[in-house]
mmCIF file of C-alpha atoms in Angstrom:
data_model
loop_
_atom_site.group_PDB
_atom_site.id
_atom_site.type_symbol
_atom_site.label_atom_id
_atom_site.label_comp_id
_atom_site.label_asym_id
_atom_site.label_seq_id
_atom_site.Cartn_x
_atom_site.Cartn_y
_atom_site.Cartn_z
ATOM 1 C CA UNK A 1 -31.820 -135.394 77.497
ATOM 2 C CA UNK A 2 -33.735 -133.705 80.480
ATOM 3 C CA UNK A 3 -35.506 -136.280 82.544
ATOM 4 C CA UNK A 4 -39.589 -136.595 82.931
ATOM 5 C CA UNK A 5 -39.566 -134.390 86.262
ATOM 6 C CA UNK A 6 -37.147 -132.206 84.624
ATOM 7 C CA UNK A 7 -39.443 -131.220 81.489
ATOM 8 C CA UNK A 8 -42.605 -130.715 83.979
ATOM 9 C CA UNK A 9 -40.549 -128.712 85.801
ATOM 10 C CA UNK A 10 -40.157 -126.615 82.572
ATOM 11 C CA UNK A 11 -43.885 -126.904 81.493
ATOM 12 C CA UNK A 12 -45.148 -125.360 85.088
ATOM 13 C CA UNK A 13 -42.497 -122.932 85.268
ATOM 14 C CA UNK A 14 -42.803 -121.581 81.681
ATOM 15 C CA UNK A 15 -46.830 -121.775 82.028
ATOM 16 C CA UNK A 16 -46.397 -119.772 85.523
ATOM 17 C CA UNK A 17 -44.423 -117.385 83.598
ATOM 18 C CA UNK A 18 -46.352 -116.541 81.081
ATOM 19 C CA UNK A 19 -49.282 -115.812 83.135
ATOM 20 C CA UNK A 20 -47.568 -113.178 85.114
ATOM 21 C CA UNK A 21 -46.171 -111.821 81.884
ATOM 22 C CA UNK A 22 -49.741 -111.205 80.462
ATOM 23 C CA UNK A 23 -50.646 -109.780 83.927
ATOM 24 C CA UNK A 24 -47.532 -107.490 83.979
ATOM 25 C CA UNK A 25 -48.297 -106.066 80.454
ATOM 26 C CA UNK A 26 -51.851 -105.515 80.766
ATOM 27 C CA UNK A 27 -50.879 -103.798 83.693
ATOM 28 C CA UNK A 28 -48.907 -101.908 82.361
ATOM 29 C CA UNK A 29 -51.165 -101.018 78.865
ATOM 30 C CA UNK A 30 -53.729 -99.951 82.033
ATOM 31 C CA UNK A 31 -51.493 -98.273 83.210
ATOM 32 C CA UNK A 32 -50.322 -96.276 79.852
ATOM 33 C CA UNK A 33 -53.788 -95.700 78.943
ATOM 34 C CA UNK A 34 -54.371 -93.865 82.296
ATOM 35 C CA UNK A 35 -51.555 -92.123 81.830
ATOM 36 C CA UNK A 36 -52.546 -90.564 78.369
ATOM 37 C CA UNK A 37 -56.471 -89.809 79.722
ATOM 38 C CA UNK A 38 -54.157 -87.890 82.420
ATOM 39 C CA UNK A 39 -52.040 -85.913 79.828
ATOM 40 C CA UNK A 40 -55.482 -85.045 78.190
ATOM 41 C CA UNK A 41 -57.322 -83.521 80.393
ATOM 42 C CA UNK A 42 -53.899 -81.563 81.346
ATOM 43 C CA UNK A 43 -53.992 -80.359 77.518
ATOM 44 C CA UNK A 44 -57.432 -79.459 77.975
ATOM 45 C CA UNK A 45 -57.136 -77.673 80.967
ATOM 46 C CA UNK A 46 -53.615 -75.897 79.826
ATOM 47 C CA UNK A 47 -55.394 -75.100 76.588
ATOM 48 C CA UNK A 48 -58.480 -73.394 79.041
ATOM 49 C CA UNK A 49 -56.068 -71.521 80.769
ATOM 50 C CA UNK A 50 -54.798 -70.115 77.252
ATOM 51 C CA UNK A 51 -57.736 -69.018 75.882
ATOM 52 C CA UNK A 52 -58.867 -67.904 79.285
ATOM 53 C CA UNK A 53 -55.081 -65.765 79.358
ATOM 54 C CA UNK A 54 -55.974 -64.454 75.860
ATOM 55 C CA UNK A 55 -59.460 -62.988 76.796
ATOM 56 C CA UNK A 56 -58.487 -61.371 80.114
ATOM 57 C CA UNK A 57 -54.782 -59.897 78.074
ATOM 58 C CA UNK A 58 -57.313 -58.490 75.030
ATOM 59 C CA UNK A 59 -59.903 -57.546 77.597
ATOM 60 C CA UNK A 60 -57.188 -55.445 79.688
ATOM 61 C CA UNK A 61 -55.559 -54.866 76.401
ATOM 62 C CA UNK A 62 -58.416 -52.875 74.950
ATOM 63 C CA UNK A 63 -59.048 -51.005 78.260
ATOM 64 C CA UNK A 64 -55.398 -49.682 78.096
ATOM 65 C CA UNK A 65 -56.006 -48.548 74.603
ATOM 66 C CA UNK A 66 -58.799 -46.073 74.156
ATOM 67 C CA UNK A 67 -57.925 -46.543 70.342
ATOM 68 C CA UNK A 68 -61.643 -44.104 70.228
ATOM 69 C CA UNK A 69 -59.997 -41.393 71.999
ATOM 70 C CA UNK A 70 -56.948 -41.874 70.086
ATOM 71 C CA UNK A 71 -58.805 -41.618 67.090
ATOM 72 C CA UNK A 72 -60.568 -38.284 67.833
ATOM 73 C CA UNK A 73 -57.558 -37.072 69.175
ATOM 74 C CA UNK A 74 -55.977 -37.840 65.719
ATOM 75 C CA UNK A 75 -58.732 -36.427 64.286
ATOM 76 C CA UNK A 76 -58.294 -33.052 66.292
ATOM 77 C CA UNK A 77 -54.120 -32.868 65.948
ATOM 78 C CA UNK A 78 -54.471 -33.161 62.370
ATOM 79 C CA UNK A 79 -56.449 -29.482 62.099
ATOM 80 C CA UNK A 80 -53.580 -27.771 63.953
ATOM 81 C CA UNK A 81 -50.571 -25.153 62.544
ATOM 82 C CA UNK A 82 -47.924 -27.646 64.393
ATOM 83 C CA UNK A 83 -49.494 -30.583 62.523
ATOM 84 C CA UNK A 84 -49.364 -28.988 58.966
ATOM 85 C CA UNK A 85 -46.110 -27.118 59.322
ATOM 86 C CA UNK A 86 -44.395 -30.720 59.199
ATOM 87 C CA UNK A 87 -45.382 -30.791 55.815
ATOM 88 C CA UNK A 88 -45.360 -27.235 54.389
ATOM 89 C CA UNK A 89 -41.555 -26.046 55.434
ATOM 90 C CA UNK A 90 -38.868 -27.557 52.934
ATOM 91 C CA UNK A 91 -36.455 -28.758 55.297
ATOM 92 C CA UNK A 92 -38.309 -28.975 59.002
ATOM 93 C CA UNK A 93 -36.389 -29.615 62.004
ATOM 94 C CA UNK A 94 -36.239 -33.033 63.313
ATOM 95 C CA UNK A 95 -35.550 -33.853 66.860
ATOM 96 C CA UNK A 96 -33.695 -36.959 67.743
ATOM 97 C CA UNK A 97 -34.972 -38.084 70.882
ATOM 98 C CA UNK A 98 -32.744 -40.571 72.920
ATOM 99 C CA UNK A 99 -33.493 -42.214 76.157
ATOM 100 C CA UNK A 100 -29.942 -43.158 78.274
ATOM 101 C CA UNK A 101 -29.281 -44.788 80.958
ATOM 102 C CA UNK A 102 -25.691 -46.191 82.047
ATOM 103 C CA UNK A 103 -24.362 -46.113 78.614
ATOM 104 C CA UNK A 104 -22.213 -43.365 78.322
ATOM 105 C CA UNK A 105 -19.310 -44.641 76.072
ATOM 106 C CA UNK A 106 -21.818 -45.807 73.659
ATOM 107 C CA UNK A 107 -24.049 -42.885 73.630
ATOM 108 C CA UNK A 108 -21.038 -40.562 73.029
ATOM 109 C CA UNK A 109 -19.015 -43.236 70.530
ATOM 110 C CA UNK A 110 -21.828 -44.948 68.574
ATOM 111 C CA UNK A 111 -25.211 -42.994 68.247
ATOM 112 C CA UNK A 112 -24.278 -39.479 68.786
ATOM 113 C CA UNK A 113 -21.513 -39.703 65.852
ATOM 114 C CA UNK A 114 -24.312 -41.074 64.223
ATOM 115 C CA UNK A 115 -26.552 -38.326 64.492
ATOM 116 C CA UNK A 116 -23.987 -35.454 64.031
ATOM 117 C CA UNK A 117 -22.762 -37.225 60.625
ATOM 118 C CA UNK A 118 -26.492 -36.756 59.246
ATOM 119 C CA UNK A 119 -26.918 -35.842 55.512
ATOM 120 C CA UNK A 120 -29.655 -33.530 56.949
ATOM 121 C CA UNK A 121 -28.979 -30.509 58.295
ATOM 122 C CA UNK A 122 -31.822 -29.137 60.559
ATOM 123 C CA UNK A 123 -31.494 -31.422 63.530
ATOM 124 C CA UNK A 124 -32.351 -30.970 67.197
ATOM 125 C CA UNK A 125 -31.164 -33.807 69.800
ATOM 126 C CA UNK A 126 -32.786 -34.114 73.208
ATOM 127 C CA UNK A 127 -30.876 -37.303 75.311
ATOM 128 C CA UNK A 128 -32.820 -37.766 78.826
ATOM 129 C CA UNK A 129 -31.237 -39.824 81.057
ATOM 130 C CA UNK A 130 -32.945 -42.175 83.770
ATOM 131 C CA UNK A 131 -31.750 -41.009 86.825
ATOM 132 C CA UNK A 132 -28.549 -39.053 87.443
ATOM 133 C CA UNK A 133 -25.040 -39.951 85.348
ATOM 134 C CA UNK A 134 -22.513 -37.715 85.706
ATOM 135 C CA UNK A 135 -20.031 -39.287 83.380
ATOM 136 C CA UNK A 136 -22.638 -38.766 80.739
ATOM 137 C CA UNK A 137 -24.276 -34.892 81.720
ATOM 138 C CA UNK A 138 -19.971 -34.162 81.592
ATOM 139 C CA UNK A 139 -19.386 -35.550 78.060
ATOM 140 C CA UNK A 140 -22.528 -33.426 76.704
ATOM 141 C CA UNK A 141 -21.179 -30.324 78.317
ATOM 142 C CA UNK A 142 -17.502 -31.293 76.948
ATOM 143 C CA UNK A 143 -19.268 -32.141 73.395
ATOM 144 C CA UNK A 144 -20.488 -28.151 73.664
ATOM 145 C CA UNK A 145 -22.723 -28.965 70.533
ATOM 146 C CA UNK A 146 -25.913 -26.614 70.648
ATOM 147 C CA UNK A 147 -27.564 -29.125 68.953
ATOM 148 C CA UNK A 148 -27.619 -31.511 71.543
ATOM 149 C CA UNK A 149 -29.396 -31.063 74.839
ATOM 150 C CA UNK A 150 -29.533 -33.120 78.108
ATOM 151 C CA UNK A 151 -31.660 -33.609 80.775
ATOM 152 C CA UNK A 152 -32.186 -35.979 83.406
ATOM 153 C CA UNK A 153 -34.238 -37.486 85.888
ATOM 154 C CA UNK A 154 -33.515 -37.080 89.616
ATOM 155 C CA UNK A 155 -33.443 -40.932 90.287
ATOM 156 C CA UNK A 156 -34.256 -44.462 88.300
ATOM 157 C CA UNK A 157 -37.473 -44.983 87.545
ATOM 158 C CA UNK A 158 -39.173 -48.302 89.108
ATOM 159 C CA UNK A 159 -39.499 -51.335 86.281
ATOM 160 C CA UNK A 160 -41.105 -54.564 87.267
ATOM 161 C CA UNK A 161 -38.531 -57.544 88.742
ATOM 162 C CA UNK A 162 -39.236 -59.925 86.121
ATOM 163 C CA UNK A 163 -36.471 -60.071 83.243
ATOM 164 C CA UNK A 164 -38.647 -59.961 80.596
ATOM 165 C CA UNK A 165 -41.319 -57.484 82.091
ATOM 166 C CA UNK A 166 -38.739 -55.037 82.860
ATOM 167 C CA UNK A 167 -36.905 -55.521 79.105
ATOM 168 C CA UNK A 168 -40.523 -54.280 77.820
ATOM 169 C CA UNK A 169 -40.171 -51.060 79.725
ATOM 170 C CA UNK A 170 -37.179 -49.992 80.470
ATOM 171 C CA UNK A 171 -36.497 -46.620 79.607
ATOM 172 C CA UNK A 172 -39.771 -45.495 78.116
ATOM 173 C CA UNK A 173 -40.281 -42.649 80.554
ATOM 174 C CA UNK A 174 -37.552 -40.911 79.018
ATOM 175 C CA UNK A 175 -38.640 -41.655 75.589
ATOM 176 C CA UNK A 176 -41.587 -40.002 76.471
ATOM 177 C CA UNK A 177 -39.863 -36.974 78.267
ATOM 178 C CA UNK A 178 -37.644 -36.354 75.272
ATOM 179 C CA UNK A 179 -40.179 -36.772 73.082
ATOM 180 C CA UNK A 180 -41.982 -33.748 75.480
ATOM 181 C CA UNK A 181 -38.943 -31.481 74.894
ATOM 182 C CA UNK A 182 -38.869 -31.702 71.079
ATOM 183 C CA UNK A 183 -38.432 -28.751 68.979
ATOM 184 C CA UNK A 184 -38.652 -29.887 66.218
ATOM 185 C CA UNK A 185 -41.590 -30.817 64.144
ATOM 186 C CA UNK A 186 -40.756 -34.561 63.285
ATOM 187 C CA UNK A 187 -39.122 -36.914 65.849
ATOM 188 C CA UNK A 188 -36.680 -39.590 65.552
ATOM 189 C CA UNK A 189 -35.721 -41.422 67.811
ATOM 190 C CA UNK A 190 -32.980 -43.677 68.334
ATOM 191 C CA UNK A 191 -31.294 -45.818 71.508
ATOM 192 C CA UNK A 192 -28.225 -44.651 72.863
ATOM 193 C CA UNK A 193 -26.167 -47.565 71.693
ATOM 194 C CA UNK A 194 -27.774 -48.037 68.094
ATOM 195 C CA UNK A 195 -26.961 -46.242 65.103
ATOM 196 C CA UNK A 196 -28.587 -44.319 62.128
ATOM 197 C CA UNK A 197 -26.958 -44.244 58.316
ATOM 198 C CA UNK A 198 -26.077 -41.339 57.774
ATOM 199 C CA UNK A 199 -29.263 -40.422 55.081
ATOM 200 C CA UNK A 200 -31.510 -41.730 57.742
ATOM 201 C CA UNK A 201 -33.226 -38.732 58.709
ATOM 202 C CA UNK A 202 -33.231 -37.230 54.729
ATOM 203 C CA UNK A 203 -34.176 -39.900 53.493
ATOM 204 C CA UNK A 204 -37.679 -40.447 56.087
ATOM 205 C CA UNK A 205 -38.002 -36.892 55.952
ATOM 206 C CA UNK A 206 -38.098 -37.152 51.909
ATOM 207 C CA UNK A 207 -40.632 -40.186 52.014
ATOM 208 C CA UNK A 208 -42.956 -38.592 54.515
ATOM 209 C CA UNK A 209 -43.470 -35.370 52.746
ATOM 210 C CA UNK A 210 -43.790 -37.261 49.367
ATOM 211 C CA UNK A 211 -46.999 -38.587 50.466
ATOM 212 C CA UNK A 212 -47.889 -36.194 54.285
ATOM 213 C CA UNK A 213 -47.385 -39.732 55.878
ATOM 214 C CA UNK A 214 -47.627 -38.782 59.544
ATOM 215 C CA UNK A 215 -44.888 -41.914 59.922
ATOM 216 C CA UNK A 216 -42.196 -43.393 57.614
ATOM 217 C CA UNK A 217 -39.754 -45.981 58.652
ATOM 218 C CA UNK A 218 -37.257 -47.986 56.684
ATOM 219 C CA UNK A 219 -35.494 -51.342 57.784
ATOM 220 C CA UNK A 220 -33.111 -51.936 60.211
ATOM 221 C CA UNK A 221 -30.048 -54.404 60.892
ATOM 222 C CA UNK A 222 -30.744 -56.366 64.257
ATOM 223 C CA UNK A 223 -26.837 -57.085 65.456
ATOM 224 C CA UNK A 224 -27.448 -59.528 68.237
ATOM 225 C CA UNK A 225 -24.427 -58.867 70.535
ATOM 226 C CA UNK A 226 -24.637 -62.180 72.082
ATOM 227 C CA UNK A 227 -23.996 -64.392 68.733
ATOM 228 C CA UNK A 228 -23.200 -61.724 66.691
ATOM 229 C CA UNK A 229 -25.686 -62.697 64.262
ATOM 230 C CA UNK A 230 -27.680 -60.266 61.993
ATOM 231 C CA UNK A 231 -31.231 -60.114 60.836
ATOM 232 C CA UNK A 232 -33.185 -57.623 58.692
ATOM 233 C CA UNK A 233 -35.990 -56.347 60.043
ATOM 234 C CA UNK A 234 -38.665 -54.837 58.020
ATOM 235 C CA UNK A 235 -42.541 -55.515 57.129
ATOM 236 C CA UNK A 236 -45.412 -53.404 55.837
ATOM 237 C CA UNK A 237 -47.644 -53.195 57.651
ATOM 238 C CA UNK A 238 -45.484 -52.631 60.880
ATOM 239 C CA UNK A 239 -45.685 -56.864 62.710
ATOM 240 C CA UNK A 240 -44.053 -57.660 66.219
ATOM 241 C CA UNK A 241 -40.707 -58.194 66.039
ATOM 242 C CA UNK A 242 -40.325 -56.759 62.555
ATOM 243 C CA UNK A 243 -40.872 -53.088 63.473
ATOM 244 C CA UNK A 244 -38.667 -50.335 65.204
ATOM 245 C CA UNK A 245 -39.073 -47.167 66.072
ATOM 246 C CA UNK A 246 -35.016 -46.275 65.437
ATOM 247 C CA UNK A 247 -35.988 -47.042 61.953
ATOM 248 C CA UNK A 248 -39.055 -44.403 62.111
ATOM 249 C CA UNK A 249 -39.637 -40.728 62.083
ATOM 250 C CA UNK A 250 -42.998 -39.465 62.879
ATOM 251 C CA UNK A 251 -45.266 -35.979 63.409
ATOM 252 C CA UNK A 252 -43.852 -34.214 66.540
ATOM 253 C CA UNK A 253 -47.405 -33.277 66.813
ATOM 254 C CA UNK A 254 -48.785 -36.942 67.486
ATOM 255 C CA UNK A 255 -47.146 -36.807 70.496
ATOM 256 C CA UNK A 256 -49.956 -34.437 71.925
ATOM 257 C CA UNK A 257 -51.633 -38.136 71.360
ATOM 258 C CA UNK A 258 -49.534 -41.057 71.647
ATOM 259 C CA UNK A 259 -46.538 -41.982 73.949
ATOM 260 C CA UNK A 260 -45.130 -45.004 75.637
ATOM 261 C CA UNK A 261 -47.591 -47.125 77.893
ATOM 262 C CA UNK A 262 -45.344 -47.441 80.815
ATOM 263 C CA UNK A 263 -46.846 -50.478 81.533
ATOM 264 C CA UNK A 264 -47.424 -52.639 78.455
ATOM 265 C CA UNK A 265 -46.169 -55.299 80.446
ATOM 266 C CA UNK A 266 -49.344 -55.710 81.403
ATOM 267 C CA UNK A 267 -50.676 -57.026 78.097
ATOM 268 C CA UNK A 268 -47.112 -58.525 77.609
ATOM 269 C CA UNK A 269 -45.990 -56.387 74.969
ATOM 270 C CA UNK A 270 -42.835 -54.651 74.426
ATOM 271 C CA UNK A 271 -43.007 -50.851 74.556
ATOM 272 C CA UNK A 272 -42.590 -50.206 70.673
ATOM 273 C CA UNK A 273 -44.860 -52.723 69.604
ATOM 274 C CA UNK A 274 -47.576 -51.581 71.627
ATOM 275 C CA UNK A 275 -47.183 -48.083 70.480
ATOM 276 C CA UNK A 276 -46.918 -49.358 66.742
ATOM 277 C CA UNK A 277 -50.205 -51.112 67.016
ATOM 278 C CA UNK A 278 -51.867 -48.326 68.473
ATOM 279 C CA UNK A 279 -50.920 -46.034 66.387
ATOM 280 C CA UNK A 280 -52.009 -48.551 63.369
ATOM 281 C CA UNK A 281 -55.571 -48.780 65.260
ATOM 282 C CA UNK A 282 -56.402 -45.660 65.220
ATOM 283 C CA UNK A 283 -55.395 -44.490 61.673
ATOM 284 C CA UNK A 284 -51.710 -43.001 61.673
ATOM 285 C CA UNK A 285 -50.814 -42.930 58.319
ATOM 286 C CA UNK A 286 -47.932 -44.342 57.502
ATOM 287 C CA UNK A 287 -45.701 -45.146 54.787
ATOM 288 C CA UNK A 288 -42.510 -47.286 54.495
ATOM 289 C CA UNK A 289 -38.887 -47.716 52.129
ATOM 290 C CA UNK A 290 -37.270 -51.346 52.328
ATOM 291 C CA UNK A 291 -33.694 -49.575 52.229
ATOM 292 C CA UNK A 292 -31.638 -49.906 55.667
ATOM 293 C CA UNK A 293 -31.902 -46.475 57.455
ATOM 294 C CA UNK A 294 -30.353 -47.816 60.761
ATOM 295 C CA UNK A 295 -28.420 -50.604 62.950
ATOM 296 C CA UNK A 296 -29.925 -51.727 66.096
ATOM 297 C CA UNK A 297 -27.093 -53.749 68.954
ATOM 298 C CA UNK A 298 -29.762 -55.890 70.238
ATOM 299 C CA UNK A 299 -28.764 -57.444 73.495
ATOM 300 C CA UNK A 300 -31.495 -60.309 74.447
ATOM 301 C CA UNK A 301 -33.473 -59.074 77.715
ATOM 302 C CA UNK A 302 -31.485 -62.471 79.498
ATOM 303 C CA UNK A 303 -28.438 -60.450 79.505
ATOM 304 C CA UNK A 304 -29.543 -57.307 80.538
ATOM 305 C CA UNK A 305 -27.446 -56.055 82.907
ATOM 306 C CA UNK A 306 -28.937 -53.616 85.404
ATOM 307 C CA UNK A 307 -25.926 -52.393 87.162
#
């Protein structure tokens, strides 16, 4: 049994105690409570800055476009011989466009086979390569197919330092140049490590004349090379990330109208996309097939290598 001066002791030291308890956790509820007021007015001024981003990227977006000039343009292309000489020839010439760069084993070992193993037998191919590659200007004069024709550029062309940015655009000058040399009077076009099946081109060509679609595109297997996952990627109406130009053929004529925005890392959009939805805002008419017409090797912009 504690003694009298034992169980004051207790009484003072337990009434002392909880006093500075009560203190501590209002305190600390204060200090909670500031906390969250902190966290938001930082949601509300991170969710400013969002819809602030948004306006300025649509804004600059919509500058970049000229989806009115594009539309008369349209307008105009569609009254030419080119235009309707897609449409009235049985079999018309196709150009595969490719855009290279450092790739030379896959160009020559996974797309080109690709291409030469076509169903369809009017094909053109026009590879432009982004800056000088000797291994690769060799194996096209080796290959000695007059089908296939090669340019390239005197050096690299600049791409923002940013990953991402650069993933965007990379290479879309010479999809533009190659798209500039076409012969033929429907373009495909296709990355030199990717592949098409080998009824890719009849079977676009087929769907596009059915109905005069100025573009018809199929799906595509996304092969990440990372994981080795696989995803199908499809939608109608074309959506981001569910649209590819390797799985699309298109008017050679449109090109008089729409090409790659070299840039479309400005409005952070990658460069198909931002053609796509172009294209789609100004009236292409387009048509689609859920059947797989090609296999893309997607390698995730973080391991890019730019050797």
């Amino acid at each position: 049994m504690s003694s009298p001066i034992g169980r004051l002791r207790d009484r003072i030291v337990s009434s002392m105690t909880g006093v500075e308890l009560r203190a501590l956790l209002v305190g600390l509820r204060d200090s909670v409570e500031r906390l969250e007021r902190a966290n938001e007015r930082m949601d509300a001024d991170l969710a400013y800055l969002r819809r602030r981003l948004v306006a300025k990227t649509r804004v600059l977006r919509d500058k970049r476009d000229h989806i009115a000039d594009l539309t008369q343009g349209l307008e105009a292309v569609r009254d030419t011989a080119e235009y309707e000489r897609a449409y009235s020839e049985a079999e018309p010439l196709v150009t595969v466009r490719i855009a290279s760069y450092q790739r030379t084993r896959e160009l020559m070992e996974i797309a080109l086979p690709s291409i030469l193993a076509q169903t369809y037998p009017c094909l053109d191919v026009v590879i432009v390569n982004d800056g000088p590659n000797p291994a690769t200007r060799g194996a096209i004069a080796r290959l000695a197919d007059p089908r296939v024709r090669y340019e390239e550029f005197p050096e690299r062309h600049r791409y923002p330092d940013d990953p991402q940015a650069r993933w965007m655009v990379a290479g879309s000058p010479g999809m533009n140049r190659a798209a500039e040399l076409a012969n033929g009077l429907w373009i495909a076009p296709l990355d030199e490590d990717d592949a098409f099946t080998p009824d890719h081109v009849e079977k676009l060509v087929a769907l596009a004349l059915a109905s005069r679609a100025e573009l018809a595109y199929g799906s595509l297997i996304q092969r990440n090379t990372i994981t080795g996952n696989e995803a199908l990627i499809w939608s109608d109406p074309p959506a981001i990330s569910q649209f590819s130009f390797q799985a699309a053929i298109y008017n050679a004529a449109l090109g008089s109208v729409f090409s790659y925005d070299t840039q479309s890392w400005l409005v952070d959009e990658p460069g198909d996309w931002n053609l796509i939805r172009r294209m789609t805002a100004a009236g292409v008419r387009m048509t689609s097939t859920t059947d797989v017409v090609a296999v893309v090797n997607h390698v995730p912009y973080t391991h890019k290598s730019e050797a």
